[in-house]
XYZ file of N, CA, C and O in Angstrom:
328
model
N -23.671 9.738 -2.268
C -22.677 8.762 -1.856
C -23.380 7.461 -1.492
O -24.478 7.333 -0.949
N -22.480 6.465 -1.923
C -23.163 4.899 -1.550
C -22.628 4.336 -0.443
O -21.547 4.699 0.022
N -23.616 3.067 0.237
C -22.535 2.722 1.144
C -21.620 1.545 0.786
O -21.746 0.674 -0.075
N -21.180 1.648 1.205
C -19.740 0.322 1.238
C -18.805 -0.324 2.304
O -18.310 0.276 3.258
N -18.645 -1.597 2.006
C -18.050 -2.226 3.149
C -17.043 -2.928 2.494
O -16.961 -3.418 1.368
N -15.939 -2.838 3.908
C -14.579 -3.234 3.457
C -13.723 -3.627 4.899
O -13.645 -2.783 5.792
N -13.148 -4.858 5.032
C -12.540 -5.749 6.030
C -11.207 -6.083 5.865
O -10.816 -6.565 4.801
N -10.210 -5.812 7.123
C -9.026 -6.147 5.842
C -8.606 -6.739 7.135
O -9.016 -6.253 8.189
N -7.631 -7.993 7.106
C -7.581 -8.894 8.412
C -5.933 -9.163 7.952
O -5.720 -9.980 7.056
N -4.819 -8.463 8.586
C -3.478 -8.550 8.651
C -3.104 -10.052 9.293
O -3.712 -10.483 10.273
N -1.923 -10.876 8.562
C -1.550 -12.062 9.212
C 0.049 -11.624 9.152
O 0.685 -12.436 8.479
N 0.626 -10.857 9.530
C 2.087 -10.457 9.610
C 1.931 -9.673 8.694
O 0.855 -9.075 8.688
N 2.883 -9.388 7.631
C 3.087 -8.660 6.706
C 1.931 -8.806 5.130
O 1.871 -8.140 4.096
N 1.340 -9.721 5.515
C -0.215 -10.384 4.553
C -0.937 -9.421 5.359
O -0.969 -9.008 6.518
N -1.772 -9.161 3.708
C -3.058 -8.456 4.180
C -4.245 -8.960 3.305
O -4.190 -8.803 2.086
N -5.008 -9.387 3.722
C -6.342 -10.103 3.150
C -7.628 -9.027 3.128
O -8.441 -9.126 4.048
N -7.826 -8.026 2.125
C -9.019 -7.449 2.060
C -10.159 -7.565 1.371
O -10.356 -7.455 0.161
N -11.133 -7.874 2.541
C -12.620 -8.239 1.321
C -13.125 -6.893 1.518
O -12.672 -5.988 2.218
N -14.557 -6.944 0.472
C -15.164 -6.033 0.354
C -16.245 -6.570 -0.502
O -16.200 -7.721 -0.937
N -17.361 -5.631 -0.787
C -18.071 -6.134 -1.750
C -18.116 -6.074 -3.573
O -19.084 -6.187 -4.326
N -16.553 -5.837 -3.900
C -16.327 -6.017 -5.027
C -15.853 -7.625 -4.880
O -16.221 -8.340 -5.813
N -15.158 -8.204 -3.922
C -14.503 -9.301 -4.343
C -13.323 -9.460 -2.752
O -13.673 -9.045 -1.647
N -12.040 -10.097 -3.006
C -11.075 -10.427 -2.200
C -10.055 -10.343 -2.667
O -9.720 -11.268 -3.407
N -8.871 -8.930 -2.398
C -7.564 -8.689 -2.472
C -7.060 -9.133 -1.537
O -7.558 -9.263 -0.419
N -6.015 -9.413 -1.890
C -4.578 -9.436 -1.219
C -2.972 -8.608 -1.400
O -2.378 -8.320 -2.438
N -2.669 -8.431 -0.299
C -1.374 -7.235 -0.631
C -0.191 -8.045 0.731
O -0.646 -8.660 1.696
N 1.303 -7.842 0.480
C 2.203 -7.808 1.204
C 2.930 -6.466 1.376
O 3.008 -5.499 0.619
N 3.370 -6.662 2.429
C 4.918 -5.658 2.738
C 4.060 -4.890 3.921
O 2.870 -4.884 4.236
N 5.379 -4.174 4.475
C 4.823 -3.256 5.492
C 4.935 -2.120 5.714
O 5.178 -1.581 4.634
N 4.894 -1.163 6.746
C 5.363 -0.001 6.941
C 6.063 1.117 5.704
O 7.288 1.230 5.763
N 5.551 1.687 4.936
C 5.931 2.520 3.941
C 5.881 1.905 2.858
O 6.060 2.745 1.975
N 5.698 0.643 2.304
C 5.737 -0.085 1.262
C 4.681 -1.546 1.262
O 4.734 -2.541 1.985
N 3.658 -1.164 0.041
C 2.798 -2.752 -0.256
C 2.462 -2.528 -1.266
O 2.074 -1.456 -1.730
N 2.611 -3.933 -1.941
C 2.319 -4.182 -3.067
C 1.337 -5.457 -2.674
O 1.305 -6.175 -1.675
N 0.346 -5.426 -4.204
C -0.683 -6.699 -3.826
C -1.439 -6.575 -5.247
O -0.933 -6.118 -6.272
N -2.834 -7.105 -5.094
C -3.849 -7.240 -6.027
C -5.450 -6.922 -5.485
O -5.986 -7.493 -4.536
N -6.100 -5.796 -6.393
C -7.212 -5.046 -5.571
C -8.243 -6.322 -5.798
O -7.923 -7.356 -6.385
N -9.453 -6.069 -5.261
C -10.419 -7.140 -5.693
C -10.910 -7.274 -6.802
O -11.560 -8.309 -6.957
N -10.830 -6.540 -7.710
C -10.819 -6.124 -9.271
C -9.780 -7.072 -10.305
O -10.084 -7.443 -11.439
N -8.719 -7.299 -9.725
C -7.772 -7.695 -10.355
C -6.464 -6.771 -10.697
O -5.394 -6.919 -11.286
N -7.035 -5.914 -10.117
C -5.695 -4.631 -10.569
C -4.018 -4.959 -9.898
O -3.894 -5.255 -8.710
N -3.203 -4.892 -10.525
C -1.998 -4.699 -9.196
C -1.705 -3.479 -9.235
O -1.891 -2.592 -10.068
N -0.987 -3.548 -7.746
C -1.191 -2.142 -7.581
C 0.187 -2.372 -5.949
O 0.355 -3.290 -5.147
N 0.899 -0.944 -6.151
C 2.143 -0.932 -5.418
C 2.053 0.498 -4.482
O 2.197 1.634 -4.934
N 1.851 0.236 -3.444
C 1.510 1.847 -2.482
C 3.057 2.322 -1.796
O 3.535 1.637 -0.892
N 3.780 3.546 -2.312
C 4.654 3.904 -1.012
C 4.294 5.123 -0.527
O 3.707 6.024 -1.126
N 4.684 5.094 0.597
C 4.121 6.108 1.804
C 5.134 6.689 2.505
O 6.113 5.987 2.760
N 5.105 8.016 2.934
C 5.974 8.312 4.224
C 4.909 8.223 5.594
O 4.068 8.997 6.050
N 5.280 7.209 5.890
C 4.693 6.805 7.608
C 4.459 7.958 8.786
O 5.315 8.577 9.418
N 3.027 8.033 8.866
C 2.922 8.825 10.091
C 2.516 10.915 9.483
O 2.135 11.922 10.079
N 2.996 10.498 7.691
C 2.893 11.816 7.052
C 1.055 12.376 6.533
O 0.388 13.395 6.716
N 0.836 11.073 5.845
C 0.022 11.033 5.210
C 0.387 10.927 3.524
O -0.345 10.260 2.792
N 1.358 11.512 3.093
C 1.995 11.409 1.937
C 2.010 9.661 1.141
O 2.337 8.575 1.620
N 1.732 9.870 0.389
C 1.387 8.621 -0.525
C 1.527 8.412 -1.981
O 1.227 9.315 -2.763
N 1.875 7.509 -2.299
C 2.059 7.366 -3.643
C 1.460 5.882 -4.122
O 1.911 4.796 -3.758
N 0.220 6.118 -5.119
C -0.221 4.855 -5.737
C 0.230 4.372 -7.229
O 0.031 5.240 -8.080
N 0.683 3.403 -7.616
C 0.530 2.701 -9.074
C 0.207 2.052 -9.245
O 0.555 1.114 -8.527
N -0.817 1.743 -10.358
C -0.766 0.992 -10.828
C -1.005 0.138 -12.215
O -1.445 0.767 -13.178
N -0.692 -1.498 -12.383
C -0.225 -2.090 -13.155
C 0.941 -2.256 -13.104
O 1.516 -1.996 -12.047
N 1.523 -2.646 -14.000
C 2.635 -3.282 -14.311
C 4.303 -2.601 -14.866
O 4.207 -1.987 -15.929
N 5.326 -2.640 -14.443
C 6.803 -1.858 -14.747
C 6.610 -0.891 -14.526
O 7.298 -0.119 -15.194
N 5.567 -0.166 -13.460
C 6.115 1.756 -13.920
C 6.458 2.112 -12.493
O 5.940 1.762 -11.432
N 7.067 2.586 -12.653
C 7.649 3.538 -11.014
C 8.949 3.081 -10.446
O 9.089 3.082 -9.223
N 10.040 2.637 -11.335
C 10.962 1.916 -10.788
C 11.822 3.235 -9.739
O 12.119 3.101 -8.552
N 12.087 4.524 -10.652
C 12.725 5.613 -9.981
C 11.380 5.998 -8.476
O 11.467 6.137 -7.256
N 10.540 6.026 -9.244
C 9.896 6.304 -7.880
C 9.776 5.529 -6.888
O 8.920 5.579 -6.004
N 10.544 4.872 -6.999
C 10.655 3.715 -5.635
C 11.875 3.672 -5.144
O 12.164 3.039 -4.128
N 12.633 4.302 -5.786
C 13.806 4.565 -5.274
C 13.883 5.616 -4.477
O 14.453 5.562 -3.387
N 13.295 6.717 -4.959
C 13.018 8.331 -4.561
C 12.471 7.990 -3.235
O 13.095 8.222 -2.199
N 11.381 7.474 -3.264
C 10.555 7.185 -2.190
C 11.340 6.466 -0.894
O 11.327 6.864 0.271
N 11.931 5.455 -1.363
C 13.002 4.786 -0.334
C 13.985 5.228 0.059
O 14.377 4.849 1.163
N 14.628 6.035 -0.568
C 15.838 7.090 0.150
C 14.904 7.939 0.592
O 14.804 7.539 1.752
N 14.016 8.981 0.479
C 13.557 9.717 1.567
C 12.839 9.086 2.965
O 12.770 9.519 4.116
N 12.367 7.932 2.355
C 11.686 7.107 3.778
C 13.100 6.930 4.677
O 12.862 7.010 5.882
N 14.258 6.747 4.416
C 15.097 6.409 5.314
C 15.641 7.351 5.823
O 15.803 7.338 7.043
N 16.167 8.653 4.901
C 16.318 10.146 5.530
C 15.322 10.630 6.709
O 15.661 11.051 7.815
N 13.856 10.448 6.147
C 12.619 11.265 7.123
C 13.116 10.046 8.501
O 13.067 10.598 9.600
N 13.433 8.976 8.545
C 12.961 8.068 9.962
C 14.587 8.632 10.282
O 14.698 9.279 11.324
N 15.714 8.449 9.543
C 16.473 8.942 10.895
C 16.693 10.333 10.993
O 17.849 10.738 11.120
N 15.781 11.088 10.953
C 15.877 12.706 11.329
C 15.162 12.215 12.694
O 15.570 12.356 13.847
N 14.312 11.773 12.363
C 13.197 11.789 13.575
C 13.461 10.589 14.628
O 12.618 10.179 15.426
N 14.587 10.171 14.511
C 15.163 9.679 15.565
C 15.984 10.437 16.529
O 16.485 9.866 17.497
């Protein structure tokens, strides 16, 4: 294993991450961000918060149902657990 370093400095819902490939940037919050890796990749993360459960894509048009899927259960799981 190598080492590696990586900084990521939140300004609200902006997220600015360097590293030593380069400098991404991503928006959105809590269960949902989309952005650009330092590579150039885009790339769209949804999550159930607090689960660990995750879902990555990326590039370009794919996951439209899975973002739906993902967003009706994110709203089911938070008001159970209210």
């Amino acid at each position: 294993m190598g080492f590696y370093y990586r900084k990521s400095i939140g300004l609200g819902p902006f997220r600015v991450n360097v590293s030593k490939s380069g400098v991404g940037y991503s928006v959105g919050g809590r269960g949902f961000r989309t952005g650009v890796s330092s590579r150039g990749k885009r790339y769209t993360t949804f999550s159930l918060p607090g689960t660990g459960i995750g879902y990555r894509t990326t590039g370009g048009g794919s996951g439209c149902l899975v973002v739906l899927v993902v967003v009706v259960v994110s709203i089911a799981a938070f008001l159970l657990t209210r």
